[in-house]
PDB file of C-alpha atoms in Angstrom:
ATOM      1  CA  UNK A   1       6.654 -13.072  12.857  1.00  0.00           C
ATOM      2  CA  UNK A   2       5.965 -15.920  14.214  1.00  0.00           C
ATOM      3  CA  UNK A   3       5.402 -19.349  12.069  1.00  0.00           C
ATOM      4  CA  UNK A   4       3.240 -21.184  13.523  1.00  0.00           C
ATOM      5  CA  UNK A   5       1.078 -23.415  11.210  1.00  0.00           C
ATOM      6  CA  UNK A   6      -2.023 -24.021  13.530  1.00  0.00           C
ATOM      7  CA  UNK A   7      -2.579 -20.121  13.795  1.00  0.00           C
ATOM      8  CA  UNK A   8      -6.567 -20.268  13.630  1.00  0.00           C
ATOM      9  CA  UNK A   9      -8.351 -18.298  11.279  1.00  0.00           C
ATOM     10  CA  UNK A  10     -11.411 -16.665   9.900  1.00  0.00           C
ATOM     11  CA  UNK A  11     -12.503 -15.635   7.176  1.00  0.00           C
ATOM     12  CA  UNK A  12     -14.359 -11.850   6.877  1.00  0.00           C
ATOM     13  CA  UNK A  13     -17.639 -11.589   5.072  1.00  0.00           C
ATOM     14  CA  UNK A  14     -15.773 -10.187   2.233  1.00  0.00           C
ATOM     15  CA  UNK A  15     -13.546 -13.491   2.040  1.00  0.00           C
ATOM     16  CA  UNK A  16     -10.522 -12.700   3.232  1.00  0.00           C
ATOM     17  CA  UNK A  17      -8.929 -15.180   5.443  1.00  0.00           C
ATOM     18  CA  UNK A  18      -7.462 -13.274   8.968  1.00  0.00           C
ATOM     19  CA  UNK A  19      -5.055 -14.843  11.058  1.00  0.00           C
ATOM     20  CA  UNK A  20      -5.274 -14.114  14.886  1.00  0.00           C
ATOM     21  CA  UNK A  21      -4.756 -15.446  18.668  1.00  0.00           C
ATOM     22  CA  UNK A  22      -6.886 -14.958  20.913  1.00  0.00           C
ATOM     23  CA  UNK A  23      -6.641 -15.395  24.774  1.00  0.00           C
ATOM     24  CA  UNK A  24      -8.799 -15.790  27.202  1.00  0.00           C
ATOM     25  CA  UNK A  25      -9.643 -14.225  30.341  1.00  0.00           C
ATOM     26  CA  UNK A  26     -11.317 -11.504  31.969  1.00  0.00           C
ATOM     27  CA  UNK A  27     -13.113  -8.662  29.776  1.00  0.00           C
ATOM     28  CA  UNK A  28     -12.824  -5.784  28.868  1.00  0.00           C
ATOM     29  CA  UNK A  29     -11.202  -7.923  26.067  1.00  0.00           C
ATOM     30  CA  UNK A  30      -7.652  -5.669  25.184  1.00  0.00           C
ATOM     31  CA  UNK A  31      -7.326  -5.958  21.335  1.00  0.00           C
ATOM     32  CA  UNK A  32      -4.083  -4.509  19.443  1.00  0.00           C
ATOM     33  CA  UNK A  33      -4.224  -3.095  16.148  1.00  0.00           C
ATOM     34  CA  UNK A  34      -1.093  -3.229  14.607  1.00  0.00           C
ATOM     35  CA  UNK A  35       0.619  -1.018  12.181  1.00  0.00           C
ATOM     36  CA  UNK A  36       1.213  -0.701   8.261  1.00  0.00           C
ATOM     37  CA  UNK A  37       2.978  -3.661   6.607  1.00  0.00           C
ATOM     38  CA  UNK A  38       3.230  -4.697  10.417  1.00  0.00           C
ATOM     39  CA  UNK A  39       2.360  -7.593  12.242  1.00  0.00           C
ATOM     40  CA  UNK A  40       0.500  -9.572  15.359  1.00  0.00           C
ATOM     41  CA  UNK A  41       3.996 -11.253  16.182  1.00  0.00           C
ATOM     42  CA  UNK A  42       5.378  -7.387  16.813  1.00  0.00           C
ATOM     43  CA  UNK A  43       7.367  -6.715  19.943  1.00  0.00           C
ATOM     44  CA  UNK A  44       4.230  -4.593  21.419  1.00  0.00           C
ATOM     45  CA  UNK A  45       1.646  -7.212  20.563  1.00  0.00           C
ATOM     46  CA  UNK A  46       3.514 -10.013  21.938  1.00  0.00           C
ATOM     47  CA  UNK A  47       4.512  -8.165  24.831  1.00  0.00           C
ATOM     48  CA  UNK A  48       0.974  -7.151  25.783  1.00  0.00           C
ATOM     49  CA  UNK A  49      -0.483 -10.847  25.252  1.00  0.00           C
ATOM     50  CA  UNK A  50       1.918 -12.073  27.768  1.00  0.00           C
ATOM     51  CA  UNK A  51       1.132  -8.848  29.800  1.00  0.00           C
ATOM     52  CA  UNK A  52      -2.464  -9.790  29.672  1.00  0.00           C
ATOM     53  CA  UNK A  53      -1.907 -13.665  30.096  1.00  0.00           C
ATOM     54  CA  UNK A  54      -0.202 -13.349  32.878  1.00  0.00           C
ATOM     55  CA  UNK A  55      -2.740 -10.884  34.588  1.00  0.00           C
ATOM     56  CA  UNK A  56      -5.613 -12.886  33.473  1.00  0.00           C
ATOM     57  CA  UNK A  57      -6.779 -10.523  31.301  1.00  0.00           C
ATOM     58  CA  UNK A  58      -8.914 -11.254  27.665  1.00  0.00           C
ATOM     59  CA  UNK A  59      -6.251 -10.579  24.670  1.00  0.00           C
ATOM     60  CA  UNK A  60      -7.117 -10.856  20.792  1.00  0.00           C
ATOM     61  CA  UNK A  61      -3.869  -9.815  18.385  1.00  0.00           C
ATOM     62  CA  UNK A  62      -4.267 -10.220  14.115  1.00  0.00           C
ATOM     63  CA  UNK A  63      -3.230  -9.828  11.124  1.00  0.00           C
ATOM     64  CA  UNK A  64      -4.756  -7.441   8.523  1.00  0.00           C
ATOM     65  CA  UNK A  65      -5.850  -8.948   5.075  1.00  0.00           C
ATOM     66  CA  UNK A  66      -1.718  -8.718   3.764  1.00  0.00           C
ATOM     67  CA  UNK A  67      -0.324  -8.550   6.496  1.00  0.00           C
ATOM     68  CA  UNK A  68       1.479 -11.286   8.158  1.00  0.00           C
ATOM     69  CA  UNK A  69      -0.317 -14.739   7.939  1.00  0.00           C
ATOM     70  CA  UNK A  70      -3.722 -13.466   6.715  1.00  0.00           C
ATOM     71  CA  UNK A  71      -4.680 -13.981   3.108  1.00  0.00           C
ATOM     72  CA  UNK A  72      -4.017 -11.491  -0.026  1.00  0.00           C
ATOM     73  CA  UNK A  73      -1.217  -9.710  -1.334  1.00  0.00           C
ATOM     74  CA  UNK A  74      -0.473  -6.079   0.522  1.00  0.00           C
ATOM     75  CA  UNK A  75      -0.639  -3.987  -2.190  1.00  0.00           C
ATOM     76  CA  UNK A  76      -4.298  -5.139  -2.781  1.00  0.00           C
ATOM     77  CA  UNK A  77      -5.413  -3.514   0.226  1.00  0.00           C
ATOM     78  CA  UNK A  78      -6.875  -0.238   1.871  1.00  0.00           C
ATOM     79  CA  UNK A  79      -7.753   1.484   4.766  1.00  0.00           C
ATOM     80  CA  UNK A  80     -11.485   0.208   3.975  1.00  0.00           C
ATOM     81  CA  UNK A  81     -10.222  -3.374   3.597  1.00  0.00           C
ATOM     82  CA  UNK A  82      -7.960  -3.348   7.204  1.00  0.00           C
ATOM     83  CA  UNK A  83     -10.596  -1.876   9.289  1.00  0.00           C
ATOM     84  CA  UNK A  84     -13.313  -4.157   7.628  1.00  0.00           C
ATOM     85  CA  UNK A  85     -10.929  -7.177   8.746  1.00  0.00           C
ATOM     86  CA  UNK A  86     -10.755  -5.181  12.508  1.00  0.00           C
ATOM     87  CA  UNK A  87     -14.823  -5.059  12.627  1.00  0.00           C
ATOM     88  CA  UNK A  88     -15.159  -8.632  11.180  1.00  0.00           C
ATOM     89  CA  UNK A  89     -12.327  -9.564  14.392  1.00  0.00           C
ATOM     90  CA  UNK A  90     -14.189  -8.000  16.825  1.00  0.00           C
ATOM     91  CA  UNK A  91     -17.075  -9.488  16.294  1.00  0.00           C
ATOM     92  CA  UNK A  92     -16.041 -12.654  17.808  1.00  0.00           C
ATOM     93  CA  UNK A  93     -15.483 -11.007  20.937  1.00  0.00           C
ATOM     94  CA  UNK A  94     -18.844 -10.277  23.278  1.00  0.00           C
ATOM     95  CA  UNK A  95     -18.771  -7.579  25.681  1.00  0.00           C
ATOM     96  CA  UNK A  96     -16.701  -4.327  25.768  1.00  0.00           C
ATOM     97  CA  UNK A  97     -13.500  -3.376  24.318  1.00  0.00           C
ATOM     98  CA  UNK A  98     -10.185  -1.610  25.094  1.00  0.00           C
ATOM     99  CA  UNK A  99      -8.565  -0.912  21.703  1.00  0.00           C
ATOM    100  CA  UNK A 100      -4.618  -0.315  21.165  1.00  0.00           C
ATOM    101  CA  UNK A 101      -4.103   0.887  17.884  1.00  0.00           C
ATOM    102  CA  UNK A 102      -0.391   1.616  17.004  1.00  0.00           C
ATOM    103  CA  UNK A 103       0.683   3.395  14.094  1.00  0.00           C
ATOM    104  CA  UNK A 104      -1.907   2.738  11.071  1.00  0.00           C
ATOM    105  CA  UNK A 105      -3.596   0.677  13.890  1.00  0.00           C
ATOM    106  CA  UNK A 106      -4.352   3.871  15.701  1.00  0.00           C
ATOM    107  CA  UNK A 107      -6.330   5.131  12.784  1.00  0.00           C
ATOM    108  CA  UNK A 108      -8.170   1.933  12.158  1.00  0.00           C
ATOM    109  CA  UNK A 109      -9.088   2.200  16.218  1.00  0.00           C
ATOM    110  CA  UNK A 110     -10.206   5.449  15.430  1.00  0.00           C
ATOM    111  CA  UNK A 111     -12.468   4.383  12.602  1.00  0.00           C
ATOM    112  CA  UNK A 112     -13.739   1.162  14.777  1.00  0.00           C
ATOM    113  CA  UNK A 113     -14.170   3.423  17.614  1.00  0.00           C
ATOM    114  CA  UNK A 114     -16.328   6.356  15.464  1.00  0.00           C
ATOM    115  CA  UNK A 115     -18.628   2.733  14.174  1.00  0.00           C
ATOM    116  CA  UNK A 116     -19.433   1.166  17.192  1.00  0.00           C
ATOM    117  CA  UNK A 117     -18.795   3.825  20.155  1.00  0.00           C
ATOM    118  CA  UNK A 118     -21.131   1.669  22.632  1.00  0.00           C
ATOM    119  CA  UNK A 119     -18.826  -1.572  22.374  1.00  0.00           C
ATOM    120  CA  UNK A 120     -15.618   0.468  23.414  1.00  0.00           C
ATOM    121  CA  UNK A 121     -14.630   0.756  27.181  1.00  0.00           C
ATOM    122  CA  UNK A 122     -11.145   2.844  26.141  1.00  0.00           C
ATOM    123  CA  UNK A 123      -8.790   3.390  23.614  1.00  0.00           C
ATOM    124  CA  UNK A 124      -5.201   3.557  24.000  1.00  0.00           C
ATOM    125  CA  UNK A 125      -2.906   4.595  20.598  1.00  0.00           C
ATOM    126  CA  UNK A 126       0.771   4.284  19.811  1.00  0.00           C
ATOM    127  CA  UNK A 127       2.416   6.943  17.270  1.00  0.00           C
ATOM    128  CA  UNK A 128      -1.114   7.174  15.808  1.00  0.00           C
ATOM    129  CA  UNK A 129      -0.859   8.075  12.005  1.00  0.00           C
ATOM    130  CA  UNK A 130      -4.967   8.931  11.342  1.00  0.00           C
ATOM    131  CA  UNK A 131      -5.212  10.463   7.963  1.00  0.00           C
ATOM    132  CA  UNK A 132      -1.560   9.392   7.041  1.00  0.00           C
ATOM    133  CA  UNK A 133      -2.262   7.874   3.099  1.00  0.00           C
ATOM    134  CA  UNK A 134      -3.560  11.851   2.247  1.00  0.00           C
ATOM    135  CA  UNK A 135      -2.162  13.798   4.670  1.00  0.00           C
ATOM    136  CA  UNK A 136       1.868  12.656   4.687  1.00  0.00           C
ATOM    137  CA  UNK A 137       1.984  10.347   1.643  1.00  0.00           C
ATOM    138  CA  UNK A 138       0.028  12.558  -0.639  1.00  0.00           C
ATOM    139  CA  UNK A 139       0.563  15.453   0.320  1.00  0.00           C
ATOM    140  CA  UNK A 140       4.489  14.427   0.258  1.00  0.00           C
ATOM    141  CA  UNK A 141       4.237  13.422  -3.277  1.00  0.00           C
ATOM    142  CA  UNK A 142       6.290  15.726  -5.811  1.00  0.00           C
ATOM    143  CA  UNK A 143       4.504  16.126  -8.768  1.00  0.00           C
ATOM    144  CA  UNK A 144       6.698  12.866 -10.780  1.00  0.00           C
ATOM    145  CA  UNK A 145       5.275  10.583  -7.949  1.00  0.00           C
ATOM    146  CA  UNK A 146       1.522  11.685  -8.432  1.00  0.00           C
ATOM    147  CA  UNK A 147       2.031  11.691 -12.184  1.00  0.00           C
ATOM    148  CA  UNK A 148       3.440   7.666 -11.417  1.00  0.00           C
ATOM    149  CA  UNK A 149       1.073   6.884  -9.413  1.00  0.00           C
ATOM    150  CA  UNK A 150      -1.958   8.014 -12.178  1.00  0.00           C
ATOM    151  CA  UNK A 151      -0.088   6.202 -14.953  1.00  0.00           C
ATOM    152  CA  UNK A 152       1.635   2.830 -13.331  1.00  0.00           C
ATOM    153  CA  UNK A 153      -1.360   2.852 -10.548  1.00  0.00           C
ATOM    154  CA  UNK A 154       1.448   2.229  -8.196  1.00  0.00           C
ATOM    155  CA  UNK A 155       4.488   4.345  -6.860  1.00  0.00           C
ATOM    156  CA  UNK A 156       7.426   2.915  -4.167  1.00  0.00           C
ATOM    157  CA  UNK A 157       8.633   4.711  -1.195  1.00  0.00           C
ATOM    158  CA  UNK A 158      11.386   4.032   0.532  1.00  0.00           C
ATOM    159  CA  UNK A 159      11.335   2.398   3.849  1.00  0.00           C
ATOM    160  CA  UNK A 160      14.049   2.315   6.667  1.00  0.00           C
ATOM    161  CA  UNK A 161      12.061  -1.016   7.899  1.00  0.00           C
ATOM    162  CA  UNK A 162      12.979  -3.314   4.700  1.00  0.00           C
ATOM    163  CA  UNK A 163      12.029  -3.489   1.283  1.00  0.00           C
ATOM    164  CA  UNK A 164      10.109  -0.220  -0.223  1.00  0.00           C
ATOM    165  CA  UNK A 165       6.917   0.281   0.154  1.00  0.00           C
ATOM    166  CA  UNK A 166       4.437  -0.162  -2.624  1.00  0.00           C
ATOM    167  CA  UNK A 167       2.010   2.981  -2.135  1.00  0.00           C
ATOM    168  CA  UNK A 168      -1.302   2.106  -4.665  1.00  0.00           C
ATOM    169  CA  UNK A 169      -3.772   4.455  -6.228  1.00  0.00           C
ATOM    170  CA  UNK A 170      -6.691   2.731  -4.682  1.00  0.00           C
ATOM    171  CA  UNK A 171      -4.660   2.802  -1.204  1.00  0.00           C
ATOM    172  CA  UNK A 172      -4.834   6.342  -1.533  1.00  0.00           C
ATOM    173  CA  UNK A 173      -7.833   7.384  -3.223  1.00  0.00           C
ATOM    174  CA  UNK A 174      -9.829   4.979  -0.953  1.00  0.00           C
ATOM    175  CA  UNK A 175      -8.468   6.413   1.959  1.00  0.00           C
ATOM    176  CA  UNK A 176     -10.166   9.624   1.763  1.00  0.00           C
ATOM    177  CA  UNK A 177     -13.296   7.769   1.960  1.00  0.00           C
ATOM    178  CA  UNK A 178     -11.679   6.955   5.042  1.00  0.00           C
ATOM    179  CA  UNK A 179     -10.415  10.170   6.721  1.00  0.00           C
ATOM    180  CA  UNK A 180     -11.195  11.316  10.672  1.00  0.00           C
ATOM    181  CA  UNK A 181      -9.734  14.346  10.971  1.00  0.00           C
ATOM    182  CA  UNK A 182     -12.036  16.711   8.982  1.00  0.00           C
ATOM    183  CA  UNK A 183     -15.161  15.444  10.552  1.00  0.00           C
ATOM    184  CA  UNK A 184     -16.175  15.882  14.472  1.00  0.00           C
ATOM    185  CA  UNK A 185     -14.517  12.702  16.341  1.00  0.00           C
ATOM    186  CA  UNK A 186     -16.432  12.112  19.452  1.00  0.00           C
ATOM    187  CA  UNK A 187     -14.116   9.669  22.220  1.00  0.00           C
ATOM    188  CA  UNK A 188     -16.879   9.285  25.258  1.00  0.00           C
ATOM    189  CA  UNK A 189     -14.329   6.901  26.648  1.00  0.00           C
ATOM    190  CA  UNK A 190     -10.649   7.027  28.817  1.00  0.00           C
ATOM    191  CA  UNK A 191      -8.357   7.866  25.854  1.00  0.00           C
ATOM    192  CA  UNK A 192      -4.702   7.756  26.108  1.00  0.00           C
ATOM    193  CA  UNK A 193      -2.758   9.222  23.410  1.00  0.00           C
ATOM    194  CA  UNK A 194       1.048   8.188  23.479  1.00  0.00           C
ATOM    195  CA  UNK A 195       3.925   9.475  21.151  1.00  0.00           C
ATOM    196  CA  UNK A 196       7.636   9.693  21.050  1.00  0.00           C
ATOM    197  CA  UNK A 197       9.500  13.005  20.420  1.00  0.00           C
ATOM    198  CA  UNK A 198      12.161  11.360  18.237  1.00  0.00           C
ATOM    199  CA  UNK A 199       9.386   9.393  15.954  1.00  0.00           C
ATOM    200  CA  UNK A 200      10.842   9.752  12.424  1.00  0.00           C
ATOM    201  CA  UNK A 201       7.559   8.168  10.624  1.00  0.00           C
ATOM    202  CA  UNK A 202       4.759  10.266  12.624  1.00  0.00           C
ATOM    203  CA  UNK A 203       5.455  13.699  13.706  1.00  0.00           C
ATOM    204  CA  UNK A 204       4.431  15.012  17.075  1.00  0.00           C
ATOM    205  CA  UNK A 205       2.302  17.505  15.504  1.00  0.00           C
ATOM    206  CA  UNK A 206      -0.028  14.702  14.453  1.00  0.00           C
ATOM    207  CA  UNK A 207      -0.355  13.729  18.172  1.00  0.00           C
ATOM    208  CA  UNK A 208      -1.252  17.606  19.076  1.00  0.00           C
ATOM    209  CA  UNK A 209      -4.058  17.914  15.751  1.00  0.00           C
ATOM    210  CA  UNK A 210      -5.338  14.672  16.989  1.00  0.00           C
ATOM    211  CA  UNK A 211      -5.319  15.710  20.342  1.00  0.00           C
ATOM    212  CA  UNK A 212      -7.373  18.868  19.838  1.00  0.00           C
ATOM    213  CA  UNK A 213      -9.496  17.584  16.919  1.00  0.00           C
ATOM    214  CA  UNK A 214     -11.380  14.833  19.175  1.00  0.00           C
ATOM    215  CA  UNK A 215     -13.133  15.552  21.999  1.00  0.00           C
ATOM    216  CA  UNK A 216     -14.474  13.238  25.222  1.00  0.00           C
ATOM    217  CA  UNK A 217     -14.347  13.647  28.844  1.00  0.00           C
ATOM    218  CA  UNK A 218     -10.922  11.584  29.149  1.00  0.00           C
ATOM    219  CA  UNK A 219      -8.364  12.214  26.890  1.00  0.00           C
ATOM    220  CA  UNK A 220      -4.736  12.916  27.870  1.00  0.00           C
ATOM    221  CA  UNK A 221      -1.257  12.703  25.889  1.00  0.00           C
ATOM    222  CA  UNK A 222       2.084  11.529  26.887  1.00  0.00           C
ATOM    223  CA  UNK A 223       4.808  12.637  25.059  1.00  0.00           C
ATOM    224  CA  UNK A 224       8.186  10.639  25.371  1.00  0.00           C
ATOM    225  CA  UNK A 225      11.324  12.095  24.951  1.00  0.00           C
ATOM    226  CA  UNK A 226      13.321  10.488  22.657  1.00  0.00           C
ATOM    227  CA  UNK A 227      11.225   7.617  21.787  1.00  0.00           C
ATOM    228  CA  UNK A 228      11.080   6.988  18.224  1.00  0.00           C
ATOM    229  CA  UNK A 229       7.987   5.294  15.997  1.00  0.00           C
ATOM    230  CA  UNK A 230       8.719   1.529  17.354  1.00  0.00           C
ATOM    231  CA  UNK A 231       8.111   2.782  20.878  1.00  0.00           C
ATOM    232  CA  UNK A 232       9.327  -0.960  22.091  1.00  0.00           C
ATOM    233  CA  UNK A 233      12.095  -0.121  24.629  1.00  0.00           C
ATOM    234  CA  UNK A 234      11.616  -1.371  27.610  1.00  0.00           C
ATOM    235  CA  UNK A 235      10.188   1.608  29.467  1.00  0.00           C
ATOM    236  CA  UNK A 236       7.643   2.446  26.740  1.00  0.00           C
ATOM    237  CA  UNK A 237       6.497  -1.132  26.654  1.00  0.00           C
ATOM    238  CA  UNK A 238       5.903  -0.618  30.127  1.00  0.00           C
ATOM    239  CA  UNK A 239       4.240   2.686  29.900  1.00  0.00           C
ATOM    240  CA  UNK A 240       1.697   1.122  27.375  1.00  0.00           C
ATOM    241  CA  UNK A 241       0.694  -1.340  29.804  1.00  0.00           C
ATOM    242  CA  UNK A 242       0.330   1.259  32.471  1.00  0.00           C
ATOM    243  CA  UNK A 243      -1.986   3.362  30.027  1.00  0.00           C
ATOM    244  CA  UNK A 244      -4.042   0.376  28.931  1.00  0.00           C
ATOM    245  CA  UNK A 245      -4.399  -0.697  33.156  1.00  0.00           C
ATOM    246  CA  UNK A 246      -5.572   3.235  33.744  1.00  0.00           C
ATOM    247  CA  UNK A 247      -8.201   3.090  30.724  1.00  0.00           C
ATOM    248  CA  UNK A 248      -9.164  -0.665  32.516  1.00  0.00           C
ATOM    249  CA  UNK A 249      -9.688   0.729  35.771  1.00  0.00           C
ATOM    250  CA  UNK A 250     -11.322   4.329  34.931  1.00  0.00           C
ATOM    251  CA  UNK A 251     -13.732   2.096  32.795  1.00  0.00           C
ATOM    252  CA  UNK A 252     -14.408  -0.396  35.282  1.00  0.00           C
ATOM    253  CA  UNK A 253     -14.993   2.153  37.544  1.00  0.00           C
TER     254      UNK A 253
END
């Protein structure tokens, strides 16, 4: 992540202090949503602001409340609490959207997507994990983990990324208040789906449920062969900035 101590800020109406950059230039305004424990200073987001500085495109990359340089700790957050932070982030942006959600940041698109349909000109996600807190980490649990997590409130996985991760109750009992996949998930956008074949983290079954659980005029998936859940080589770098130009142009018209 990057260190930079005159990274502005805002602060959410529910007082949390976000990090971002944003940079200017020609709308629809690209955001990225990154991923869990992630950041804005990740290979994709970086790549993809200089992708859109140098094409003069508009660009806004932040950090979730614990995430990166934004305020709180991590494990005092939820699925509520990150895509309250995306809403409160978009709403310094006027005019239409073009979200990239990767990961966890897929799902929050999803969510931002489902509460303000008219502002979004096109989605494109990365190894999108919707549903992921009940439908891999709970339902993963063996019965000594959910037992932990009801008496210590807390329960660590371990992560191939760093240290473990710190799974909460309220992380998971929140994010069924949270969930798109059970409910009709209407896309009336260009909608590009992208997932590696090799992704350890996010299975490509998610990509296929997701796939046929939403439904707009303009939805298509790539799958990558042998691209795992970083999806930063070189050529899928390059393919995401190829999806996000097709969503531009079929939304420009």
């Amino acid at each position: 992540m990057e260190n930079n101590a005159e990274t502005p800020t805002f602060v959410t109406p529910q007082g949390r202090r976000i990090a971002y950059r944003l940079t200017d230039g020609a709308g629809p305004t690209v955001v990225f949503l990154g991923g869990f424990k992630s950041d804005m200073g990740g290979t994709k987001a970086v790549f993809l602001e200089k992708w859109a500085r140098d094409s003069g495109r508009a660009f806004l990359r932040f950090d979730y409340s614990g995430h990166g340089e934004s305020s709180a700790a991590f494990t005092d957050g939820s699925i509520g609490d990150w895509f309250e932070d995306a809403c409160a982030a978009l709403g310094m942006i006027a005019g239409p959207l073009v979200l990239v959600g990767s990961s966890m940041g897929g799902w929050i698109s999803l969510l931002v997507a489902r509460q303000m349909p008219e502002r979004i000109a096109g989605l494109v996600t990365i190894a999108a994990a919707p549903d992921f807190t009940e439908d891999s980490m709970w339902a993963g649990f063996s019965d000594a983990q959910r037992e932990e997590l009801e008496t210590a409130g807390q329960v660590a996985l371990p992560s191939e990324y760093g240290d473990p991760y710190i799974i909460t109750k309220r992380l998971i009992t929140e994010g069924r208040d949270r969930l798109v996949l059970r409910d009709p998930l209407p896309l009336p956008f260009p909608v590009r789906f992208l997932q590696g074949t090799a992704d350890a983290d996010v299975d490509m079954s998610v990509a296929l449920r997701l796939l046929d659980h939403a439904t707009g005029p303009d939805m298509r998936l790539t799958l990558v062969d042998g691209a795992d859940h970083r999806f930063s080589d070189d050529s899928c770098l390059d393919l995401i900035v190829a999806s996000v130009t097709d969503v531009l142009e079929r939304a420009m018209g």
